[in-house]
Structures are given as C-alpha cells and as structure tokens.
PDB file of N, CA and C in Angstrom:
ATOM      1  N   UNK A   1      13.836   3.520 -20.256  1.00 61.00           N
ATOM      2  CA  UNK A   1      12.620   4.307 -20.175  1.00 61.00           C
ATOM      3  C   UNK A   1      11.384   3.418 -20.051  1.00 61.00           C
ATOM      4  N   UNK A   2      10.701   4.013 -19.984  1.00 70.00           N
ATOM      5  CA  UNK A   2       9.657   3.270 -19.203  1.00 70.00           C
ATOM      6  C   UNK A   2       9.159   2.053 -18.187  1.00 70.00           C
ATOM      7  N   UNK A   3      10.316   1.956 -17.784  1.00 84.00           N
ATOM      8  CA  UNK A   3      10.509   0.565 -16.475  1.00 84.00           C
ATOM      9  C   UNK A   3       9.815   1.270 -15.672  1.00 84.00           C
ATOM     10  N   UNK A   4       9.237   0.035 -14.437  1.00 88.00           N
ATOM     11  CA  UNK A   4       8.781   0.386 -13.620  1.00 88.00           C
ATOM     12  C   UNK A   4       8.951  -0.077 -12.309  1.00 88.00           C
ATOM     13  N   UNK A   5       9.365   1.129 -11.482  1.00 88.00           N
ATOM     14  CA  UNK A   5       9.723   0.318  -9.729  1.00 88.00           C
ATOM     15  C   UNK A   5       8.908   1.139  -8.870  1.00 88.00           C
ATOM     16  N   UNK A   6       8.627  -0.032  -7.688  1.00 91.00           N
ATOM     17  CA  UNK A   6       7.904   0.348  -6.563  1.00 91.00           C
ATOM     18  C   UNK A   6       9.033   1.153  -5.370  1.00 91.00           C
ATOM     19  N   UNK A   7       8.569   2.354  -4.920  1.00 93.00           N
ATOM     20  CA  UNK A   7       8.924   2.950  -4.087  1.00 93.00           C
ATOM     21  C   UNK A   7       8.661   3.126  -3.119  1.00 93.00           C
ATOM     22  N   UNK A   8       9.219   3.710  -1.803  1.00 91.00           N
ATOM     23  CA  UNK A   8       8.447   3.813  -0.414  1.00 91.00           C
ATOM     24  C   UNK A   8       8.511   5.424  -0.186  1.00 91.00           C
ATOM     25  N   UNK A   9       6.849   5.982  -0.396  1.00 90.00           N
ATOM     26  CA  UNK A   9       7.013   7.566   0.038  1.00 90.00           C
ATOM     27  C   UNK A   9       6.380   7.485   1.505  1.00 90.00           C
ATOM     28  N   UNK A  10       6.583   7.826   2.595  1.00 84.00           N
ATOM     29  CA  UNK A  10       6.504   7.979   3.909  1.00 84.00           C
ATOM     30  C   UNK A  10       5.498   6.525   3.971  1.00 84.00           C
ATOM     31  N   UNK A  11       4.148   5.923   4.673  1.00 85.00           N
ATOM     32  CA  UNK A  11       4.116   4.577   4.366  1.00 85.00           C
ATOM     33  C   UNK A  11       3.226   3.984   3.033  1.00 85.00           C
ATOM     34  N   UNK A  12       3.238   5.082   2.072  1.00 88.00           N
ATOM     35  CA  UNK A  12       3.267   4.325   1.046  1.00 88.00           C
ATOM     36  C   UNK A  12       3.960   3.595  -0.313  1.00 88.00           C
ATOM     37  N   UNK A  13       3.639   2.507  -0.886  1.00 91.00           N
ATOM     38  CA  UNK A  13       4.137   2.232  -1.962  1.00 91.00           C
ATOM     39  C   UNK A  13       3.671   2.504  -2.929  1.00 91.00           C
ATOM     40  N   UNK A  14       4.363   3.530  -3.863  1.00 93.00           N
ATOM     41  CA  UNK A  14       4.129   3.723  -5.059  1.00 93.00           C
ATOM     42  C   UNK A  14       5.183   3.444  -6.448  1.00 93.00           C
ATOM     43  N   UNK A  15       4.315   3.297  -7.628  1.00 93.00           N
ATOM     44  CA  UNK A  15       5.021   3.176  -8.691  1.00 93.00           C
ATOM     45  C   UNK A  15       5.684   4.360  -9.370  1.00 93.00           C
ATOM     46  N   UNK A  16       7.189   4.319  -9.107  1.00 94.00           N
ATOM     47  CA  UNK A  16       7.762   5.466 -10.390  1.00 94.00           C
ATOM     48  C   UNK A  16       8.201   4.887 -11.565  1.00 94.00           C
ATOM     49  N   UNK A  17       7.970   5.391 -12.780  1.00 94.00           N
ATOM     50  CA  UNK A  17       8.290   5.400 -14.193  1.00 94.00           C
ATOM     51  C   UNK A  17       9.713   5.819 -14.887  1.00 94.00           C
ATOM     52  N   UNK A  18      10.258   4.682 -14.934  1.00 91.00           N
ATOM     53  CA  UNK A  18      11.648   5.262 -15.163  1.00 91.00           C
ATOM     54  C   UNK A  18      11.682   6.384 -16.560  1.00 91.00           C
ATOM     55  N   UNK A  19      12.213   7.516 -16.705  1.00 91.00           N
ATOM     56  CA  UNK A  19      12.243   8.416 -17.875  1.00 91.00           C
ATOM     57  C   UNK A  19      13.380   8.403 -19.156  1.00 91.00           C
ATOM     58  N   UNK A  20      14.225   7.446 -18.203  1.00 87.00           N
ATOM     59  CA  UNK A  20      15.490   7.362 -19.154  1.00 87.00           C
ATOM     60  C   UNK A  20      16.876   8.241 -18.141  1.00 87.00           C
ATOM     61  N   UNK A  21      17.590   7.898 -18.696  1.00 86.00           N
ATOM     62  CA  UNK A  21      19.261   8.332 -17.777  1.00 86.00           C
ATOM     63  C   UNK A  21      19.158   8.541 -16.543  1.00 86.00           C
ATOM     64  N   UNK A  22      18.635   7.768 -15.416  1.00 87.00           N
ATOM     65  CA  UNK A  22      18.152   7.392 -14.439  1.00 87.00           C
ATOM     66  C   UNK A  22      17.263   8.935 -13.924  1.00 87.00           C
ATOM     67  N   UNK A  23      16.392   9.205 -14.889  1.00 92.00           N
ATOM     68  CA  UNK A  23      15.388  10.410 -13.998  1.00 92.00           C
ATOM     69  C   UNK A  23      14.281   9.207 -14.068  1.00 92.00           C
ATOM     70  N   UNK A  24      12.979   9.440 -12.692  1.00 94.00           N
ATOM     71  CA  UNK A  24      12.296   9.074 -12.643  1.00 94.00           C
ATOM     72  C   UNK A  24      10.977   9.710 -12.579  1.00 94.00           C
ATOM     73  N   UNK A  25       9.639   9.520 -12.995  1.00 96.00           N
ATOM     74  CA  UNK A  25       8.406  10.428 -12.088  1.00 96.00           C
ATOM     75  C   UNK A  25       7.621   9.588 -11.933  1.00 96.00           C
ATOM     76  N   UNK A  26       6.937  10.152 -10.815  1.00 96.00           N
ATOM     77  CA  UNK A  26       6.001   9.496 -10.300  1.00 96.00           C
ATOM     78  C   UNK A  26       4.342  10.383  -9.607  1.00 96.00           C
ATOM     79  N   UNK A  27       3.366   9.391  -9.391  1.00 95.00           N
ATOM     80  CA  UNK A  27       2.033  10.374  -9.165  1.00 95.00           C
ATOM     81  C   UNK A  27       1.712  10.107  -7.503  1.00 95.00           C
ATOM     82  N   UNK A  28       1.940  11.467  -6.929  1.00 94.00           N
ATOM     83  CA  UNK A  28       1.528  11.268  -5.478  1.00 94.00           C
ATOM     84  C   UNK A  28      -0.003  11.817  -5.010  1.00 94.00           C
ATOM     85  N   UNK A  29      -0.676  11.167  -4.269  1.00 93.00           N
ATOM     86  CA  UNK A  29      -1.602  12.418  -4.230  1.00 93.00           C
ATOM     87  C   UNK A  29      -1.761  13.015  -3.039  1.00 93.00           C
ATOM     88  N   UNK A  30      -2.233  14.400  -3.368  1.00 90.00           N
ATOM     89  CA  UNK A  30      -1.751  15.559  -2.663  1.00 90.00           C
ATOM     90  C   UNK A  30      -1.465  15.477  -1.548  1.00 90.00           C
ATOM     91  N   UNK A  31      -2.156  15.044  -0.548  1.00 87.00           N
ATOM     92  CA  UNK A  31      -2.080  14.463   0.572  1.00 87.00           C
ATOM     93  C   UNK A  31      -0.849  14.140   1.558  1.00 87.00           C
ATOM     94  N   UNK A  32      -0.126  13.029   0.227  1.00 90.00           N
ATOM     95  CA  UNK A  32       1.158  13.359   1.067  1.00 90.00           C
ATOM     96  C   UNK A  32       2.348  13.863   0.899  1.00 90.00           C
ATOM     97  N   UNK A  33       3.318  13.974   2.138  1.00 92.00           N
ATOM     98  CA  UNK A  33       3.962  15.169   2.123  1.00 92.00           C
ATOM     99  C   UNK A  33       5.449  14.749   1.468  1.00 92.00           C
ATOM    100  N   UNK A  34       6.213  15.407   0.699  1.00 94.00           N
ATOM    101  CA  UNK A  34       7.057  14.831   0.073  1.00 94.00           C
ATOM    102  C   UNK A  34       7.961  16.400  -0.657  1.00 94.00           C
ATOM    103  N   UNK A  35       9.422  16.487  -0.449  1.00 96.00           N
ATOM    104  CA  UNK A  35      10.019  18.096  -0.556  1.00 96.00           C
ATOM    105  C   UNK A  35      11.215  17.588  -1.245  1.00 96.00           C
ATOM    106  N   UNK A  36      11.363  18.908  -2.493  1.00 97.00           N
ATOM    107  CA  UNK A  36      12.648  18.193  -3.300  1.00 97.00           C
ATOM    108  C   UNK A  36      13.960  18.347  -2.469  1.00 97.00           C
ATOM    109  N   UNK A  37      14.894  17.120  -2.698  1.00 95.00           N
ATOM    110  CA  UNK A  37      15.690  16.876  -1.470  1.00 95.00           C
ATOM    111  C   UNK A  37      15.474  15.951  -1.130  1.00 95.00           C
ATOM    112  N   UNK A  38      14.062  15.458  -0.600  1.00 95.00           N
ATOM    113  CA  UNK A  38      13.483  13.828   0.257  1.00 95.00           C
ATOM    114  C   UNK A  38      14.410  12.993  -0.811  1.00 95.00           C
ATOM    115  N   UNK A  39      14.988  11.776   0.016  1.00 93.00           N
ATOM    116  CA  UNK A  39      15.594  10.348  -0.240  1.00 93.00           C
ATOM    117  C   UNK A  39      14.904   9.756  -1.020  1.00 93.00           C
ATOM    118  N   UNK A  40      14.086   8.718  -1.805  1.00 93.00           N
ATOM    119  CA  UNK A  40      13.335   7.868  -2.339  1.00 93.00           C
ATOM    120  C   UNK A  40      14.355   6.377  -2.285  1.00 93.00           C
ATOM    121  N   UNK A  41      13.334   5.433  -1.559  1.00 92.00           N
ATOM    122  CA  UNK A  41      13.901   4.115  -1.260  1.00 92.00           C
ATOM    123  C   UNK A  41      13.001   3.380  -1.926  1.00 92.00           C
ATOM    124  N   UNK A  42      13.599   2.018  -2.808  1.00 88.00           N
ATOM    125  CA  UNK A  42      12.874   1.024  -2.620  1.00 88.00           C
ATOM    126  C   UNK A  42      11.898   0.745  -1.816  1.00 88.00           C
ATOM    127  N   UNK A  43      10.847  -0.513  -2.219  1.00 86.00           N
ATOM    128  CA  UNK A  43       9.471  -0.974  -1.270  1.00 86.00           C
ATOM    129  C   UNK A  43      10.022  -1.480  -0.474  1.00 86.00           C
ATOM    130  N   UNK A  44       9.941  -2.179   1.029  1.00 83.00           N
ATOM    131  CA  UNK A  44      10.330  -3.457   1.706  1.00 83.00           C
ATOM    132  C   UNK A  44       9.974  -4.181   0.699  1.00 83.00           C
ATOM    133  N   UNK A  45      11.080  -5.278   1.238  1.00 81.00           N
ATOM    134  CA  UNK A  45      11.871  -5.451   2.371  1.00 81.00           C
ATOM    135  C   UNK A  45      13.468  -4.432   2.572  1.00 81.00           C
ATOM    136  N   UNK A  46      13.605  -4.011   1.225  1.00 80.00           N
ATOM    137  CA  UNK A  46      14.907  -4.134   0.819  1.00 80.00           C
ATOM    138  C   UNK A  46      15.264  -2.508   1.373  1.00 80.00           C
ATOM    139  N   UNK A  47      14.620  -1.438   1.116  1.00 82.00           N
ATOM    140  CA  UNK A  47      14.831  -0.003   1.895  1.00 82.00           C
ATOM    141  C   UNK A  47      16.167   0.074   0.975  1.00 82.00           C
ATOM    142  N   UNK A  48      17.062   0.182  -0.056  1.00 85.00           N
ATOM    143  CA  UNK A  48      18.039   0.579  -0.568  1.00 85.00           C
ATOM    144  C   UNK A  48      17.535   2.340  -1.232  1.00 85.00           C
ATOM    145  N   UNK A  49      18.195   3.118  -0.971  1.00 88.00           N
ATOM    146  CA  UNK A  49      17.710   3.958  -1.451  1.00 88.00           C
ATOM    147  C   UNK A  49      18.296   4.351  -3.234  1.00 88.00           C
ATOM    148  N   UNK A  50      17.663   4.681  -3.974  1.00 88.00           N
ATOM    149  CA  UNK A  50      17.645   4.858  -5.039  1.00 88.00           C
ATOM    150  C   UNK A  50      17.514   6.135  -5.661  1.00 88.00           C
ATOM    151  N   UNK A  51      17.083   7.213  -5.136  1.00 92.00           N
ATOM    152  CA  UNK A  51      17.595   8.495  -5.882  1.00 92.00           C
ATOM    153  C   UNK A  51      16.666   9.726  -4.787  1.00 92.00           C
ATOM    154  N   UNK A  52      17.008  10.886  -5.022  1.00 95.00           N
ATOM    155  CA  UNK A  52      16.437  12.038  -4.591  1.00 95.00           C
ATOM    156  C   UNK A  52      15.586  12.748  -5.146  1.00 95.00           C
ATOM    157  N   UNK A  53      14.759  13.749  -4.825  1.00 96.00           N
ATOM    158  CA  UNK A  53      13.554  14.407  -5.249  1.00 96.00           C
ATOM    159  C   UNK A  53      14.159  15.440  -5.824  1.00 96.00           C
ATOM    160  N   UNK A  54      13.825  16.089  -7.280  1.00 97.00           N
ATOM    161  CA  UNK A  54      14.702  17.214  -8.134  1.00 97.00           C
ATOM    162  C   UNK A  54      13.398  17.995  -7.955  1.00 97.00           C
ATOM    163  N   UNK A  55      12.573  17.622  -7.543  1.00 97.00           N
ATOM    164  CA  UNK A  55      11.069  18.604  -8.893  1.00 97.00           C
ATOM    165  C   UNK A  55       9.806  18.011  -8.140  1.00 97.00           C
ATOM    166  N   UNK A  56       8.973  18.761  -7.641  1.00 97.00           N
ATOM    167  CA  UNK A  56       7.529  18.390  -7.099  1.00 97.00           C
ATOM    168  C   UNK A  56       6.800  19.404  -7.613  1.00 97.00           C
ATOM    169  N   UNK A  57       5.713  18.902  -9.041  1.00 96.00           N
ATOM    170  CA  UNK A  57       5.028  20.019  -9.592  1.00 96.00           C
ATOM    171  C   UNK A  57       3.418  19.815  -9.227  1.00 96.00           C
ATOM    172  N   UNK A  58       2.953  20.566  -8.361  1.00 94.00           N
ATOM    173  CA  UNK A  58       1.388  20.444  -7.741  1.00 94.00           C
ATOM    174  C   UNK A  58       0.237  21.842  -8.636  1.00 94.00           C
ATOM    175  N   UNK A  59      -1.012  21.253  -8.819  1.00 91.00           N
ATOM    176  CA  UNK A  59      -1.996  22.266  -8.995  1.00 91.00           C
ATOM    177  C   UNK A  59      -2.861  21.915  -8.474  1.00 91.00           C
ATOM    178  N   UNK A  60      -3.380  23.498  -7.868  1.00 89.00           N
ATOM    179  CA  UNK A  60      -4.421  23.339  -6.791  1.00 89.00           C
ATOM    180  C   UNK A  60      -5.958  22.516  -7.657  1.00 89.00           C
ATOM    181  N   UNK A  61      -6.059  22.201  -8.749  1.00 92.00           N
ATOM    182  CA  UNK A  61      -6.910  21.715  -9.334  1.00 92.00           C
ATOM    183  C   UNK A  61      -6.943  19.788  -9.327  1.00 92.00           C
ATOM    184  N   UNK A  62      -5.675  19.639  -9.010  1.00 93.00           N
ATOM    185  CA  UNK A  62      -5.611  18.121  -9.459  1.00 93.00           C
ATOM    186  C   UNK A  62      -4.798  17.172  -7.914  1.00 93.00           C
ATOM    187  N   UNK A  63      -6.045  16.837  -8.032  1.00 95.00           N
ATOM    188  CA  UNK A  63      -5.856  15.929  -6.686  1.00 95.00           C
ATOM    189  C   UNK A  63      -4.902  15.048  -6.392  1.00 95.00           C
ATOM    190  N   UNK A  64      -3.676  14.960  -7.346  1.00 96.00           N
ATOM    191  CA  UNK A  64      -2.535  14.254  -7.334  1.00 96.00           C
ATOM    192  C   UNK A  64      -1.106  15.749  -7.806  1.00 96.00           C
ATOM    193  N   UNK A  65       0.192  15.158  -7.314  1.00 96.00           N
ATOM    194  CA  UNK A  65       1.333  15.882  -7.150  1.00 96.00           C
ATOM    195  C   UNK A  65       1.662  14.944  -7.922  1.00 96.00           C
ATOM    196  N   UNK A  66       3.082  15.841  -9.043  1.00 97.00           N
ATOM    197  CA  UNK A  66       3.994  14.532  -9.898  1.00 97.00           C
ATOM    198  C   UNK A  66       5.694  15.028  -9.369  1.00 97.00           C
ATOM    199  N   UNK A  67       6.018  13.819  -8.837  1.00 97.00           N
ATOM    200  CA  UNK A  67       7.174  14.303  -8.511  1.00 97.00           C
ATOM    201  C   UNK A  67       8.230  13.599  -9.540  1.00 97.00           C
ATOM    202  N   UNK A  68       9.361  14.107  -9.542  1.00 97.00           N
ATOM    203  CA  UNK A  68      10.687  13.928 -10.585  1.00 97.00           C
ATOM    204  C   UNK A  68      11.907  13.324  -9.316  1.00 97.00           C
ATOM    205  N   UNK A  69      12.617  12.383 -10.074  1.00 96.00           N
ATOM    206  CA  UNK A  69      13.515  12.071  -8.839  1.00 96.00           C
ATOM    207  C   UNK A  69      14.567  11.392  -9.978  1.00 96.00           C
ATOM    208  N   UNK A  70      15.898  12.129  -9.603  1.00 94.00           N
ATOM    209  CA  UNK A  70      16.793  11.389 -10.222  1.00 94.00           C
ATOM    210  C   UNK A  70      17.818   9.848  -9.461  1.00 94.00           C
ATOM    211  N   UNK A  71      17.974   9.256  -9.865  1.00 89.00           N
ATOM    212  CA  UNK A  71      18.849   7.942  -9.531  1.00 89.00           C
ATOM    213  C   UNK A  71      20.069   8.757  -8.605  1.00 89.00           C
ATOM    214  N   UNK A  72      20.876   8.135  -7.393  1.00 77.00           N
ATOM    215  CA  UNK A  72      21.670   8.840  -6.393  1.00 77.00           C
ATOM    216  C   UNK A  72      23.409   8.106  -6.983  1.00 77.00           C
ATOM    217  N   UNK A  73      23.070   7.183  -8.563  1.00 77.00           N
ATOM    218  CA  UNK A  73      24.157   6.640  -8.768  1.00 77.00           C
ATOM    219  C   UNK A  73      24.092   6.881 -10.193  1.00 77.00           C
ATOM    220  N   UNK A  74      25.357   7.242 -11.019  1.00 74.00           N
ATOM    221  CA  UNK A  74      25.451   7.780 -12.427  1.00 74.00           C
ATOM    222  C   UNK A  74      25.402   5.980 -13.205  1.00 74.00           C
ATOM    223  N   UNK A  75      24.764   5.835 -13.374  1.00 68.00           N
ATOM    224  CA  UNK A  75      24.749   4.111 -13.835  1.00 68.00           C
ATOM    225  C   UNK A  75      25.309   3.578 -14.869  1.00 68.00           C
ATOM    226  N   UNK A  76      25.769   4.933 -15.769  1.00 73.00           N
ATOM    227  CA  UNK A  76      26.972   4.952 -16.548  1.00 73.00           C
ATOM    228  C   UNK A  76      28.108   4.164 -15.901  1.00 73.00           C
ATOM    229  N   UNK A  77      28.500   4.735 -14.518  1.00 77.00           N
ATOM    230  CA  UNK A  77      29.907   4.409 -14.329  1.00 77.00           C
ATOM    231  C   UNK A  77      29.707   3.350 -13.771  1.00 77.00           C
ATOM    232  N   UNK A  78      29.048   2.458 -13.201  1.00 76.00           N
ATOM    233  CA  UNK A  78      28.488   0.940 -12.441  1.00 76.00           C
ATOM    234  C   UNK A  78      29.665   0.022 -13.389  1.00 76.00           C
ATOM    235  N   UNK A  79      30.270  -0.755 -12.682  1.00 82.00           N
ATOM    236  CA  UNK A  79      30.762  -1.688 -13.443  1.00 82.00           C
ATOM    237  C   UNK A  79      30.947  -3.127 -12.590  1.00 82.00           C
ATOM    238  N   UNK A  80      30.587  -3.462 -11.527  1.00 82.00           N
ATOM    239  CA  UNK A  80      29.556  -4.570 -11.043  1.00 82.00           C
ATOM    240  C   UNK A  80      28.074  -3.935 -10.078  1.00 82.00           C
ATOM    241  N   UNK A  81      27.390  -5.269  -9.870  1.00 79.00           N
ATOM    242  CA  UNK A  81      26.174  -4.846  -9.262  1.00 79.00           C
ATOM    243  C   UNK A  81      25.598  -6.155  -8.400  1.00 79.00           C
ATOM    244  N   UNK A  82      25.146  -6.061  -7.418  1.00 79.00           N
ATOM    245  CA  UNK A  82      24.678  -7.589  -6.669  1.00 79.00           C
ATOM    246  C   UNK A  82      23.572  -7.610  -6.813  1.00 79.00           C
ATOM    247  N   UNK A  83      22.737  -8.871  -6.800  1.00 79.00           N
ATOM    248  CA  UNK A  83      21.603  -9.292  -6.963  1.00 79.00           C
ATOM    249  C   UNK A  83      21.554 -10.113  -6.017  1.00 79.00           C
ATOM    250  N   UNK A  84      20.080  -9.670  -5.480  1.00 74.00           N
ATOM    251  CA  UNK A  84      19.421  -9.980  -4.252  1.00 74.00           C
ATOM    252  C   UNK A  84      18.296 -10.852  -4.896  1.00 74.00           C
ATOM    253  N   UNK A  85      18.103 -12.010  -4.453  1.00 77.00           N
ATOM    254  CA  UNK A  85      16.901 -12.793  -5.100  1.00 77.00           C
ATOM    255  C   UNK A  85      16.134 -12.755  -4.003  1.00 77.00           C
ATOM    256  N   UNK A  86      14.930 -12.227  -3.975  1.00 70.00           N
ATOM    257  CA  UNK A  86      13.867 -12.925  -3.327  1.00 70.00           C
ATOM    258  C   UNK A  86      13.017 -14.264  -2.804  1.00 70.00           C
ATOM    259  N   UNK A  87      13.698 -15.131  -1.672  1.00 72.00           N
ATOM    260  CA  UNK A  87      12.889 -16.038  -1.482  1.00 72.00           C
ATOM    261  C   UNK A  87      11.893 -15.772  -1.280  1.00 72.00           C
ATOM    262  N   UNK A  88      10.969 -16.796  -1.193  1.00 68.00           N
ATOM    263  CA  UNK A  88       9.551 -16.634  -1.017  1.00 68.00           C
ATOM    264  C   UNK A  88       8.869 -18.240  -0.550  1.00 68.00           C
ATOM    265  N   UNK A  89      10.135 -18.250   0.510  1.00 62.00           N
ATOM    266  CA  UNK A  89       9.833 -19.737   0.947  1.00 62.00           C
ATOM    267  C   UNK A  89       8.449 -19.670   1.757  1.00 62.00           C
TER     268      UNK A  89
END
C-alpha cells in the first residue's frame, strides 16, 4: 500500500497509488478520456501492461476524475519475476 508507479494514460504520465492486493487509484483530470475496461501500462520505455480500469468516479464539480485499476496478475500466485535494470548510459 501506498507504493507508487508511473503510468501511461493516452500521452500522459501519471502517478497511481498502490491500495494494497494489487488495486490501484489514481487522479486524472477531466479532460482525459479513460473507460473502465481501458488497459493501464507502465511509463516508457517499458509499455508492460499492468492492470485494467474497475471504477472511474467523476463530479461535475471537480476538475479531476479518480480512477481504480486492479493489477492484470494475482501476485499471490507469482513465483519468479525478471528484472529489467535501467541503463542510463
């Protein structure tokens, strides 16, 4: 809970807040367009996708949307995982 990863919603990057048992939310604002169902990927470079949209709760008062997105892998059952290091030659 409370980790934090950068995501790619159409071309932006934003931060979602991990919630615990891989649900995530995050703050979009209104602007852009985003439907529960949509994919959610990692930032570049990497584009791995990481979970789907459960929940997009909007009010016409607040200039930002919070969307809910759960993980597309039960991370319970994971029993290896690869790591990608970032050069930065």
């Amino acid at each position: 809970p409370e980790r934090e990863v950068e995501v790619l919603v159409g071309d932006s990057v934003i931060r979602a807040v991990g919630e615990g048992a891989g649900n995530f939310s995050m703050l979009l604002p209104s602007g852009i367009s985003i439907n529960v169902g949509d994919l959610i990927k990692t930032a570049p470079p990497l584009y791995f996708v990481v979970g789907r949209v459960m929940k997009v709760q909007t009010t016409p008062s607040n200039p930002f949307q919070t969307v809910y997105f759960s993980s597309s892998v039960d991370l319970s059952s994971v029993r290896f995982v690869e790591v990608i290091i970032k050069n930065e030659d």
